[in-house]
PDB file of C-alpha atoms and ligand atoms in Angstrom:
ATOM      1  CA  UNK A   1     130.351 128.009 120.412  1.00 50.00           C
ATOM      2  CA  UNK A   2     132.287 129.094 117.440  1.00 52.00           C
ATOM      3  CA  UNK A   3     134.676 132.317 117.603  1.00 50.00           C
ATOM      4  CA  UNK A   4     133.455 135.537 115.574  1.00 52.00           C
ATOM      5  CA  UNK A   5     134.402 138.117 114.176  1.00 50.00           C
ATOM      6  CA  UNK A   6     132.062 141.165 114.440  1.00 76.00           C
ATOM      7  CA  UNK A   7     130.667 140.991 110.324  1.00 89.00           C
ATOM      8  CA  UNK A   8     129.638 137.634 109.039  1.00 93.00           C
ATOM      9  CA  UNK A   9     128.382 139.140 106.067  1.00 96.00           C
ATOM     10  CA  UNK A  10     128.649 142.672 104.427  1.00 97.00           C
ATOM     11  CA  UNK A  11     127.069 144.476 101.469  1.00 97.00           C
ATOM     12  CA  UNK A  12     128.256 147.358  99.880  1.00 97.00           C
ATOM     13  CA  UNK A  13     127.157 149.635  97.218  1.00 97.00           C
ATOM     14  CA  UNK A  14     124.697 146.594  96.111  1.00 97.00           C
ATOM     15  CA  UNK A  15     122.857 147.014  93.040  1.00 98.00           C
ATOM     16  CA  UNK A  16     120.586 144.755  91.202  1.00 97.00           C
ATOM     17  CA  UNK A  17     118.500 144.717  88.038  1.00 97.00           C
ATOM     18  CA  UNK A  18     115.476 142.662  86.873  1.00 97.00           C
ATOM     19  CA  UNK A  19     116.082 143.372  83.544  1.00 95.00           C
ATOM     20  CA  UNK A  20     115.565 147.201  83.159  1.00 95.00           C
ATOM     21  CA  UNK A  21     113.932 146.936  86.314  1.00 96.00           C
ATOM     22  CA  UNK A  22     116.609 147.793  89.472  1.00 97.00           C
ATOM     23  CA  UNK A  23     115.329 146.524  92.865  1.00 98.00           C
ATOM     24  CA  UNK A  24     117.913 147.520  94.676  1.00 98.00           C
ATOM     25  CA  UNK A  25     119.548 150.670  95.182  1.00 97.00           C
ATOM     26  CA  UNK A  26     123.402 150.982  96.879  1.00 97.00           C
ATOM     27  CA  UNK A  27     122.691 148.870  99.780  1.00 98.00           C
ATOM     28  CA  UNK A  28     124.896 149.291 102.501  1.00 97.00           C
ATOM     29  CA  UNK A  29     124.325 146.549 105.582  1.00 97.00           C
ATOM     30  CA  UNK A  30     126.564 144.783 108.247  1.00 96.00           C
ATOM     31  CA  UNK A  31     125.034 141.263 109.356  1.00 96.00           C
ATOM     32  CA  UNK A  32     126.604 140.572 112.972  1.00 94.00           C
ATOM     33  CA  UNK A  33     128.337 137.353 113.107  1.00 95.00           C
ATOM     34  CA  UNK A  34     126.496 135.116 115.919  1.00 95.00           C
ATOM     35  CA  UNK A  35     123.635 137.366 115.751  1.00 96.00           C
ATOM     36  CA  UNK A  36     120.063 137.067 114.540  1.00 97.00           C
ATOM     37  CA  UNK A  37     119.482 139.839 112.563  1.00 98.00           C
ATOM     38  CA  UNK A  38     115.985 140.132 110.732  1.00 98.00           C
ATOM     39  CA  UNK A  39     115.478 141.787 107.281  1.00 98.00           C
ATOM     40  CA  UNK A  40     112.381 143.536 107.189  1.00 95.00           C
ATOM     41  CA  UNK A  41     110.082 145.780 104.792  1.00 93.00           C
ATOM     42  CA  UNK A  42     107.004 146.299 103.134  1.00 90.00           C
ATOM     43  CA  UNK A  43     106.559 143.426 100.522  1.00 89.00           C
ATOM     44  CA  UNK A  44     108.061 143.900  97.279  1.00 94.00           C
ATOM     45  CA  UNK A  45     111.273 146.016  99.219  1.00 95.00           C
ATOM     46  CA  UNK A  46     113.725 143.603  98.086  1.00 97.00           C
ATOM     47  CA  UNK A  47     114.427 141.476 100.954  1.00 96.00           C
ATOM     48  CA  UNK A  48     114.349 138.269  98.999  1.00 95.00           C
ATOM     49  CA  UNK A  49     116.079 139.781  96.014  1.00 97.00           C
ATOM     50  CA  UNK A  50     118.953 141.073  98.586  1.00 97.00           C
ATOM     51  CA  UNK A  51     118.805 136.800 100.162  1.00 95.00           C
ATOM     52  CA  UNK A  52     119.197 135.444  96.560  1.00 94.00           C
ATOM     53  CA  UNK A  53     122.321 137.871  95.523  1.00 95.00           C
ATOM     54  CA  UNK A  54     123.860 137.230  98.553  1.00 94.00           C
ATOM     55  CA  UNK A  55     123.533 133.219  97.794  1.00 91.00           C
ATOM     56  CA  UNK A  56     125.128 134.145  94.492  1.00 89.00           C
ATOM     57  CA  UNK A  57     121.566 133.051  92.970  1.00 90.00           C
ATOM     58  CA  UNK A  58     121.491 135.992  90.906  1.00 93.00           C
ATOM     59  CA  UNK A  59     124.365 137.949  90.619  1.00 92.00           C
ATOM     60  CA  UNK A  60     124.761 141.685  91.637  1.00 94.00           C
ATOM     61  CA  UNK A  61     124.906 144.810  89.001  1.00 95.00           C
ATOM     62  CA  UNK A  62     127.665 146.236  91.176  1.00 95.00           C
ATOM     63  CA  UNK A  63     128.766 146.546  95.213  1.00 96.00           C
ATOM     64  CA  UNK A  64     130.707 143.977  97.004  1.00 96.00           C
ATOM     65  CA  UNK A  65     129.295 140.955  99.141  1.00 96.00           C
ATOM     66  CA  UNK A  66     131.676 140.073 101.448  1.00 95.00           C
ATOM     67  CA  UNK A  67     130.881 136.323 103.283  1.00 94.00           C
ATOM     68  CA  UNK A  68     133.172 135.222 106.065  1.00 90.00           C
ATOM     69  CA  UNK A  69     135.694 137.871 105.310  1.00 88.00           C
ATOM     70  CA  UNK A  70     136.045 137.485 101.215  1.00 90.00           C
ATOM     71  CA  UNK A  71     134.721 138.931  98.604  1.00 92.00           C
ATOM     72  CA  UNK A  72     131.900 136.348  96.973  1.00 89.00           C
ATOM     73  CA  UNK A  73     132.116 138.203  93.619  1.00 81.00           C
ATOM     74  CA  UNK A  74     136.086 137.428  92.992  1.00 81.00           C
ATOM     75  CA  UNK A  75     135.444 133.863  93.526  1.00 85.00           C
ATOM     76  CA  UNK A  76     135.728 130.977  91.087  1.00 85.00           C
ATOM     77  CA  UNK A  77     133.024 128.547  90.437  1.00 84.00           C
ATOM     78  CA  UNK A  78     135.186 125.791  92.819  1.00 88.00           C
ATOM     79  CA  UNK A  79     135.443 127.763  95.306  1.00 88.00           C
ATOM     80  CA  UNK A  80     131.942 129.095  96.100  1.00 84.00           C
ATOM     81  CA  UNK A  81     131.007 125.210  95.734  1.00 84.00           C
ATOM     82  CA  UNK A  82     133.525 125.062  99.000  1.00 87.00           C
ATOM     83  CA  UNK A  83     131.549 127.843 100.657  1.00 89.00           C
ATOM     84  CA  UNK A  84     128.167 126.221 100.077  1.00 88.00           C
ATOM     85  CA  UNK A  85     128.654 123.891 103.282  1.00 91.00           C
ATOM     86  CA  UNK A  86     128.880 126.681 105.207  1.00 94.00           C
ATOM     87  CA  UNK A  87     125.659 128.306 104.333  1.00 95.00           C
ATOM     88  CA  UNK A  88     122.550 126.993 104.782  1.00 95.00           C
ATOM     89  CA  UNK A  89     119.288 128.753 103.535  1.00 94.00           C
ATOM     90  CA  UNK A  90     115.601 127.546 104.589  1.00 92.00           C
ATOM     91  CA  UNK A  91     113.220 128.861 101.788  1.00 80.00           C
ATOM     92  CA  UNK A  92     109.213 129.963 102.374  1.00 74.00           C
ATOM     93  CA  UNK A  93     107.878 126.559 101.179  1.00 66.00           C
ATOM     94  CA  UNK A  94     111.277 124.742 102.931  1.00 66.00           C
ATOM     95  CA  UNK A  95     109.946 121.666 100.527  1.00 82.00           C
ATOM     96  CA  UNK A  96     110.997 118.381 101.377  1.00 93.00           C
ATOM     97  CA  UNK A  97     111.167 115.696  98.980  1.00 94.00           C
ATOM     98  CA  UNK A  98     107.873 113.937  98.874  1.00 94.00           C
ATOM     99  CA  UNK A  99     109.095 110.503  97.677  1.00 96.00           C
ATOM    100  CA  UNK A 100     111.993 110.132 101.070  1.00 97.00           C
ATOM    101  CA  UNK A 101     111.276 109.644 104.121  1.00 97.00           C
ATOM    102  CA  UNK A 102     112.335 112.791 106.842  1.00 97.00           C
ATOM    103  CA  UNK A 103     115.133 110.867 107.361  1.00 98.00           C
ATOM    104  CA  UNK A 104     116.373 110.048 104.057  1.00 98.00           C
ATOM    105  CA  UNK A 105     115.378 113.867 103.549  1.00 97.00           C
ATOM    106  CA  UNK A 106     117.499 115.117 106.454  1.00 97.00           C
ATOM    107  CA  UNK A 107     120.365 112.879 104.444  1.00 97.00           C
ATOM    108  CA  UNK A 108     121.210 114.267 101.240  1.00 96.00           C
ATOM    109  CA  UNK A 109     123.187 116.981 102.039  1.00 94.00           C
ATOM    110  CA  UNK A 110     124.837 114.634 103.593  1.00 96.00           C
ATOM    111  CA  UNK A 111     125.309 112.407 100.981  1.00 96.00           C
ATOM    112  CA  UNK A 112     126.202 114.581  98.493  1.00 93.00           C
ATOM    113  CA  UNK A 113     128.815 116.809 100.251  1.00 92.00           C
ATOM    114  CA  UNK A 114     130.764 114.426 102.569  1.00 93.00           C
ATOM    115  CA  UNK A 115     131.755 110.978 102.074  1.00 95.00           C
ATOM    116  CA  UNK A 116     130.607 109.372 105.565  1.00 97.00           C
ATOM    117  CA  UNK A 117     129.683 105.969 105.785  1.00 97.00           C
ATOM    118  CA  UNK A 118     126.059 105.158 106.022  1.00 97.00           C
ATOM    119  CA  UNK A 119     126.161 104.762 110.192  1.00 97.00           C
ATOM    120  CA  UNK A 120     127.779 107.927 111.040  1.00 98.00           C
ATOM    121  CA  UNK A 121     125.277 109.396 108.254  1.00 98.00           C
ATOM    122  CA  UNK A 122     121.966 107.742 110.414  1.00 97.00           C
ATOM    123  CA  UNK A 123     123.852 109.111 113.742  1.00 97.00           C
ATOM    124  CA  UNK A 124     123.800 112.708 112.599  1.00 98.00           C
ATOM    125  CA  UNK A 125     120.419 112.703 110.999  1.00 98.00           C
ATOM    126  CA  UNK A 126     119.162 111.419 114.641  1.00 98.00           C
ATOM    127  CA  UNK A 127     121.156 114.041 116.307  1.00 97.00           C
ATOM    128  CA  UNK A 128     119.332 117.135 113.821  1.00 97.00           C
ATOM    129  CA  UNK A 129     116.166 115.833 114.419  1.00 97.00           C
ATOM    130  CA  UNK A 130     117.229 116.234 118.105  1.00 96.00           C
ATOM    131  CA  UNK A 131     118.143 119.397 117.755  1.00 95.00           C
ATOM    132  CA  UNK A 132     114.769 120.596 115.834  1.00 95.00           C
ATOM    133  CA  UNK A 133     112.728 119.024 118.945  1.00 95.00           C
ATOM    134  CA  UNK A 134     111.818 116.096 116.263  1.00 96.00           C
ATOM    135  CA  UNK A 135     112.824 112.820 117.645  1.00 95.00           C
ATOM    136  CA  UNK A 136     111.909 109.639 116.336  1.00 94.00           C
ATOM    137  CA  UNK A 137     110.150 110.292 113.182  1.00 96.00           C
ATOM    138  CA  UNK A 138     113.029 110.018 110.844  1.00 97.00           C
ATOM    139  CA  UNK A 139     110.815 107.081 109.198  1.00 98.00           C
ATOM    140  CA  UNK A 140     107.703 108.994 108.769  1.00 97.00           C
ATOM    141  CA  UNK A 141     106.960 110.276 105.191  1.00 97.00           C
ATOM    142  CA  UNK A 142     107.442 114.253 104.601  1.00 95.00           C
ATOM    143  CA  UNK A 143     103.116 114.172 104.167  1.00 94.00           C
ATOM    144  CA  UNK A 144     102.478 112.638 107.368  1.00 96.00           C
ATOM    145  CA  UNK A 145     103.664 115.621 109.038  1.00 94.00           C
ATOM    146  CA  UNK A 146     101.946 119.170 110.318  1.00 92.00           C
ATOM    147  CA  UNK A 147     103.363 122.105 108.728  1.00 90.00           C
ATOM    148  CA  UNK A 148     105.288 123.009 111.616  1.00 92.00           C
ATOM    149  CA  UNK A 149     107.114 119.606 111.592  1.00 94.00           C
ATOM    150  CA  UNK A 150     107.535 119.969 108.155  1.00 93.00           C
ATOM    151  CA  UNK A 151     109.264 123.082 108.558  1.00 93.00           C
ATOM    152  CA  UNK A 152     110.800 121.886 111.687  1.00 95.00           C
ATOM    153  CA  UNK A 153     112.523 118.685 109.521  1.00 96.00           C
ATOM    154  CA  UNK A 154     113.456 120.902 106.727  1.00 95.00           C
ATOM    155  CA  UNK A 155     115.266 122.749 109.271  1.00 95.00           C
ATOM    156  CA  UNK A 156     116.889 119.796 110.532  1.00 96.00           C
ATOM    157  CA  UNK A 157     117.981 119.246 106.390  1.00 96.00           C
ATOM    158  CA  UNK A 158     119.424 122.723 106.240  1.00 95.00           C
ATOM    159  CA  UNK A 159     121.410 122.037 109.697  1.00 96.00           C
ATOM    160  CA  UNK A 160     122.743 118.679 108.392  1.00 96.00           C
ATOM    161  CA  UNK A 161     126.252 120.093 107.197  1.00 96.00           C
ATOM    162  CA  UNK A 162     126.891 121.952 110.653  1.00 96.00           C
ATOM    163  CA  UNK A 163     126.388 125.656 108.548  1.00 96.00           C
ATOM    164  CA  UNK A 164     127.600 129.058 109.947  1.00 96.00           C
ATOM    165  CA  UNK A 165     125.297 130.822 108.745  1.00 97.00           C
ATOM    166  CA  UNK A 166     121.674 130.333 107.531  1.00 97.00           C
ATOM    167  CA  UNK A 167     119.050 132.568 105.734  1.00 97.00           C
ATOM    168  CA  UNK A 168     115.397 131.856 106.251  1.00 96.00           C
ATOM    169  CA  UNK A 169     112.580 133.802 104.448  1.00 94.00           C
ATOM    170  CA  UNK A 170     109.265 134.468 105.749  1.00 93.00           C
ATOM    171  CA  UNK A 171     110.263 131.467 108.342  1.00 92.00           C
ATOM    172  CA  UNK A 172     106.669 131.320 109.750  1.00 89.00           C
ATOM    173  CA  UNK A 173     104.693 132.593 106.863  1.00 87.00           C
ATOM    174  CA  UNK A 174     101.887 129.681 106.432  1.00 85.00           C
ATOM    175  CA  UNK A 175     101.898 128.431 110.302  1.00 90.00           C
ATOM    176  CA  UNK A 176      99.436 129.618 112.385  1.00 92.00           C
ATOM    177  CA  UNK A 177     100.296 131.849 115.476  1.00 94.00           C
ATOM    178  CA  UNK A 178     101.164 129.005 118.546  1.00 93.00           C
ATOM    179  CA  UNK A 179     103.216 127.161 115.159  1.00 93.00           C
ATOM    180  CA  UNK A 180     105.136 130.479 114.266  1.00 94.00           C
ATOM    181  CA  UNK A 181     106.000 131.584 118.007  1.00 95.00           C
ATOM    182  CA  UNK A 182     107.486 127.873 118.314  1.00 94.00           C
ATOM    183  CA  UNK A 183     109.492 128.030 115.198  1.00 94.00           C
ATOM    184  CA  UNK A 184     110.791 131.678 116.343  1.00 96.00           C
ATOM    185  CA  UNK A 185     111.511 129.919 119.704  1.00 96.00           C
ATOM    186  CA  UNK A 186     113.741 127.383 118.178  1.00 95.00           C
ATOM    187  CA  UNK A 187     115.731 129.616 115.781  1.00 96.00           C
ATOM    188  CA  UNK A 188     116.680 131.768 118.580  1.00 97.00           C
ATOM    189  CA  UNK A 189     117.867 128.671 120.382  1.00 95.00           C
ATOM    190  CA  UNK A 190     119.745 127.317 117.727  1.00 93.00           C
ATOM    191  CA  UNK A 191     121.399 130.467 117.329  1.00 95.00           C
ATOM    192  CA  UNK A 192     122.639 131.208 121.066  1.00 95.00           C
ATOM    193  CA  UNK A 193     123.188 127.326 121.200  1.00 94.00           C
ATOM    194  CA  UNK A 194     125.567 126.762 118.092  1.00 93.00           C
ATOM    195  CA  UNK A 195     126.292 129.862 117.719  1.00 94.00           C
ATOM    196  CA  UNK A 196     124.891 130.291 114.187  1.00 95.00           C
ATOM    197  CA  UNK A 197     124.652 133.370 112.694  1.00 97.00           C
ATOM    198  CA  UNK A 198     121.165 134.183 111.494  1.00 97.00           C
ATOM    199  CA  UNK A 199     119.934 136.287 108.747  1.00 98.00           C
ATOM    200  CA  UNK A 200     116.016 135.982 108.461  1.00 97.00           C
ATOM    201  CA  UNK A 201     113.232 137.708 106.016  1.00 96.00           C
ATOM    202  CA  UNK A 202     110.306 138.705 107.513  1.00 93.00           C
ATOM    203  CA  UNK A 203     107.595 141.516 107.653  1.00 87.00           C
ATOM    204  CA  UNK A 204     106.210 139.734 110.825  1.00 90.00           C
ATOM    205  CA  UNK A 205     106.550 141.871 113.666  1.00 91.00           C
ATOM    206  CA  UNK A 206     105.542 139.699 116.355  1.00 92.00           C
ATOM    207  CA  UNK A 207     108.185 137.805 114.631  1.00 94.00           C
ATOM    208  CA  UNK A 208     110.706 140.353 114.876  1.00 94.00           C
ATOM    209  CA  UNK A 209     109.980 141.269 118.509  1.00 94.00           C
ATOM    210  CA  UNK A 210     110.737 137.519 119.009  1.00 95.00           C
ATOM    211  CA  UNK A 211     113.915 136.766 117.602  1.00 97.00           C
ATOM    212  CA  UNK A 212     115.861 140.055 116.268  1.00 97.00           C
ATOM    213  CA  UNK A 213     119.351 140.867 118.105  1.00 96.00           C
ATOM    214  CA  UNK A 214     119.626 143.619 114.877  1.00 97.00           C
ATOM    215  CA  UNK A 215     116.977 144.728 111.862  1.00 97.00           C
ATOM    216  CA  UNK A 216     118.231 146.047 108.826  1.00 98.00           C
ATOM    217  CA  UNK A 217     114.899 147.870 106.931  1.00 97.00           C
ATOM    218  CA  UNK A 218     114.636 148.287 103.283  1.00 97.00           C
ATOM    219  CA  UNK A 219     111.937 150.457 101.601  1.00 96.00           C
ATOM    220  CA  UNK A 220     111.757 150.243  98.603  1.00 96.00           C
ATOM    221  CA  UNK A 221     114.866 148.718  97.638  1.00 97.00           C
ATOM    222  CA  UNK A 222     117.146 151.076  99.867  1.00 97.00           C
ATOM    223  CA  UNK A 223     118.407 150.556 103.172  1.00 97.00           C
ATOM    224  CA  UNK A 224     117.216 153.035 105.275  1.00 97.00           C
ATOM    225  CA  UNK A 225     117.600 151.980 108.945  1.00 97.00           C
ATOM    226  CA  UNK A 226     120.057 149.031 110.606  1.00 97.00           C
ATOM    227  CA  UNK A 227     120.210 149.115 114.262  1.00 96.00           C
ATOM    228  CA  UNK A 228     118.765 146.785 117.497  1.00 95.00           C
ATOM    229  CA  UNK A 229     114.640 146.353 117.581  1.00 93.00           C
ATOM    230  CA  UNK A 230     114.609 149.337 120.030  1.00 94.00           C
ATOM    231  CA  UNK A 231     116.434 151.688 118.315  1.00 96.00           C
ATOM    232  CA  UNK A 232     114.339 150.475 115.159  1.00 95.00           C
ATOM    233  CA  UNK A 233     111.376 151.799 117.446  1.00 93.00           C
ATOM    234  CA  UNK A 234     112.819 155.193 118.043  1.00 93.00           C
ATOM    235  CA  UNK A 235     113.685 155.848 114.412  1.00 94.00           C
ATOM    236  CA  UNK A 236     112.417 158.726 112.902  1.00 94.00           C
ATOM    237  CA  UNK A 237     112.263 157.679 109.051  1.00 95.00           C
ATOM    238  CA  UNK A 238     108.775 157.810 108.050  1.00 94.00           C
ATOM    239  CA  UNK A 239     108.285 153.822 106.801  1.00 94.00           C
ATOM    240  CA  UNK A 240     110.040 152.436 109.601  1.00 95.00           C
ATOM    241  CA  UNK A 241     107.532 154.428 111.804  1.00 94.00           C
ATOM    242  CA  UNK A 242     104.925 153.318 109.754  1.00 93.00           C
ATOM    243  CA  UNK A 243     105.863 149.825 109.897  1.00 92.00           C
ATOM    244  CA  UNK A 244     105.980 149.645 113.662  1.00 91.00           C
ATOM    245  CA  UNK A 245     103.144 151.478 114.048  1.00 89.00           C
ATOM    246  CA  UNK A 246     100.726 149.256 111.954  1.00 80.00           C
ATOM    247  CA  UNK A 247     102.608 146.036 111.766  1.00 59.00           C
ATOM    248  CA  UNK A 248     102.417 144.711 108.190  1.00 46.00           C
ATOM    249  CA  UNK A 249      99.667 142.940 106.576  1.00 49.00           C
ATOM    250  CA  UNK A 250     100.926 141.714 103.424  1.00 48.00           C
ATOM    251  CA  UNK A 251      99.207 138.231 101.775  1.00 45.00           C
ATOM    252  CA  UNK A 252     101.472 135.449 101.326  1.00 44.00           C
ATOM    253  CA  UNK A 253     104.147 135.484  98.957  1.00 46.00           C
ATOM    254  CA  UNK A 254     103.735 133.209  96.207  1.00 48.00           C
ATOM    255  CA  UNK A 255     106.089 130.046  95.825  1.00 47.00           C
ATOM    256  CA  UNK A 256     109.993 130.863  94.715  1.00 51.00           C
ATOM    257  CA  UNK A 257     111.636 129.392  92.200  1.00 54.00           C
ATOM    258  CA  UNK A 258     114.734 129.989  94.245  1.00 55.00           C
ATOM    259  CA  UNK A 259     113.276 126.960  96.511  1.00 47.00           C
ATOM    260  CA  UNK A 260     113.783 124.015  93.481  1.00 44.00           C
ATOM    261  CA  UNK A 261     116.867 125.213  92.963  1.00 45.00           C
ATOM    262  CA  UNK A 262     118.781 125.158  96.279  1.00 43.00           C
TER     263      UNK A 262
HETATM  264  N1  LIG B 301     112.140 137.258  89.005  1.00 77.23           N
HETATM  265  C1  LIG B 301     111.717 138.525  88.973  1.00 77.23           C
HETATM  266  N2  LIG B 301     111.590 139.209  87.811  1.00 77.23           N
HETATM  267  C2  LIG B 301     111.167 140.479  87.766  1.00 77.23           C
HETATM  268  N3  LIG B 301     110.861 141.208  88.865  1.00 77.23           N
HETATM  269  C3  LIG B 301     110.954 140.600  90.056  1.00 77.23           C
HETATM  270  C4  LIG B 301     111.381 139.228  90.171  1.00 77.23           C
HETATM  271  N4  LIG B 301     111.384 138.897  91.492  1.00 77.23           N
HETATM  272  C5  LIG B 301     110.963 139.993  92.154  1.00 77.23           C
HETATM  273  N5  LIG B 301     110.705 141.015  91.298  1.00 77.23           N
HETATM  274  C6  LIG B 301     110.277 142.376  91.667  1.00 77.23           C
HETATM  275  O1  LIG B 301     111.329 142.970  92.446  1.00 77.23           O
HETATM  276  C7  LIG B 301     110.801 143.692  93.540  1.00 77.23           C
HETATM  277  C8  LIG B 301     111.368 143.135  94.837  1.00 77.23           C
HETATM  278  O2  LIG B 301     110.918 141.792  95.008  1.00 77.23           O
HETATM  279  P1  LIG B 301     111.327 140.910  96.243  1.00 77.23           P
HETATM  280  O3  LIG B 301     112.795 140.998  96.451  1.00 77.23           O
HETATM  281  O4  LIG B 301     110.733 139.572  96.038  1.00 77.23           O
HETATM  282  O5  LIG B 301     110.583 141.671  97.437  1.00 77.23           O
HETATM  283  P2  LIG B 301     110.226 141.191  98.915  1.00 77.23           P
HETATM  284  O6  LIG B 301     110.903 139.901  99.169  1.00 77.23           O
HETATM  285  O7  LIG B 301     110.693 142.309  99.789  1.00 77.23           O
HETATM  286  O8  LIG B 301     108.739 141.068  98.965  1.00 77.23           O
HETATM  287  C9  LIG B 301     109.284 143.589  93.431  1.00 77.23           C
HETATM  288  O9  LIG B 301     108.835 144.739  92.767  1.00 77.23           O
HETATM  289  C10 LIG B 301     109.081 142.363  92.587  1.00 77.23           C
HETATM  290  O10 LIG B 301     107.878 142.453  91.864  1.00 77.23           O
HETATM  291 MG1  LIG B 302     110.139 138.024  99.681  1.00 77.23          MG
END
């Protein structure tokens, strides 16, 4: 288990613009380190728009982001390339490469960031799959697999560099029900195993009942609750009432273009 301190990640004052458009308003939010805290919201709240600021994807109109104790803004071009190790994000469509096989998949991080020779490489790529509950089909192609496994194996990619912390949005958006509760079984493992903190986008609330230690709920673009899943339940602001009250039943969102780039 790794040692933490209590914030893994903090936003303040976070602002950001699509064009004249601004999304986000002053977001204040604490993400516990070791934790699994869920981001939740109506669709079109901002949740993926806070994900991609914080991964320095787009870049803030003002506030601070503060990952692992530093400020993500002040830092140079070199040194958020250091960081990226460290974080590992698992987008909607978690899209494998069609052409490799999982295991080749499962290796290009690992190619890319370390300089391992080719054994040690196979060894950990085994030893992911392991830990997704995926053994033995590091020679299958990425479209012999179920959607689950898919996701399960892209997973196992996003683990491959041992990160601290990793974002997922709408993890089980796409699976059906038995697929999703499996997937929300394994994150929470992985997170009280390695001791991984967690950040994940979802308007699921079966989902959220599943896995959150903390929620932090946007409406529209402003943070208006953080807090454990039962004090979420208690709280008196009119769309996190709402939200509990009927769940959320928003269609699918459409395919990021966050997901080639990452
Ligand atoms: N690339 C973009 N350009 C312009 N507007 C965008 C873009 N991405 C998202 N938006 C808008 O920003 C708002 C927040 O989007 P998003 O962060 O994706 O919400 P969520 O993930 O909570 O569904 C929405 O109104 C959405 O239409
Ligand atoms: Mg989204």
């Amino acid at each position: 288990m790794r040692e933490h301190s209590e914030a893994a990640l903090r936003v303040r004052g976070l602002r950001s613009h699509y064009g004249d458009f601004e999304v986000l308003h002053e977001v204040d939010a604490t993400f516990a380190g070791g934790k699994i805290t869920v981001v939740a919201g109506r669709s079109g709240c901002g949740k993926t728009t806070l994900l991609r600021n914080v991964l320095r994807l787009i870049n803030p109109t003002s506030g601070t982001i503060e990952l692992f104790g530093r400020d993500i803004s002040e830092l140079e071009e070199d040194e958020l390339v250091k960081l990226r190790p460290r974080i590992g994000v698992l987008f909607q469509n978690g899209a494998l490469l069609q052409s490799l096989t999982v295991g080749a998949n499962i290796s290009v991080p690992l190619e890319q960031h370390t300089r391992l020779p080719a054994d040690v490489i196979e060894r950990i790529v085994l030893r992911k799959l392991q830990l997704v509950e995926l053994n033995g089909i590091e020679h299958l192609m990425p479209s012999e697999l179920s959607g689950g496994m898919r996701k399960r194996a892209a997973l196992a990619r996003t683990l491959a560099l041992d990160p601290e912390i990793v974002f997922f949005d709408e993890p089980s958006a796409g699976l059906d029900p038995v697929t999703a509760a499996s997937l929300d079984r394994l994150i929470v493992e992985l997170s009280r195993k390695l001791g991984i903190t967690v950040i994940v986008v979802t308007h699921e609330l079966t989902s959220i009942r599943r896995i959150a230690d903390r929620m932090l709920f946007l409406d529209a673009g402003r943070a208006v609750f953080e807090g454990t899943v039962e004090e979420a339940e208690m709280c008196p602001v009119e769309s996190v009432r709402q939200f509990f009250a009927q769940g959320s039943s928003e269609p699918p969102a459409r395919r990021s273009p966050d997901e080639a780039r990452m």
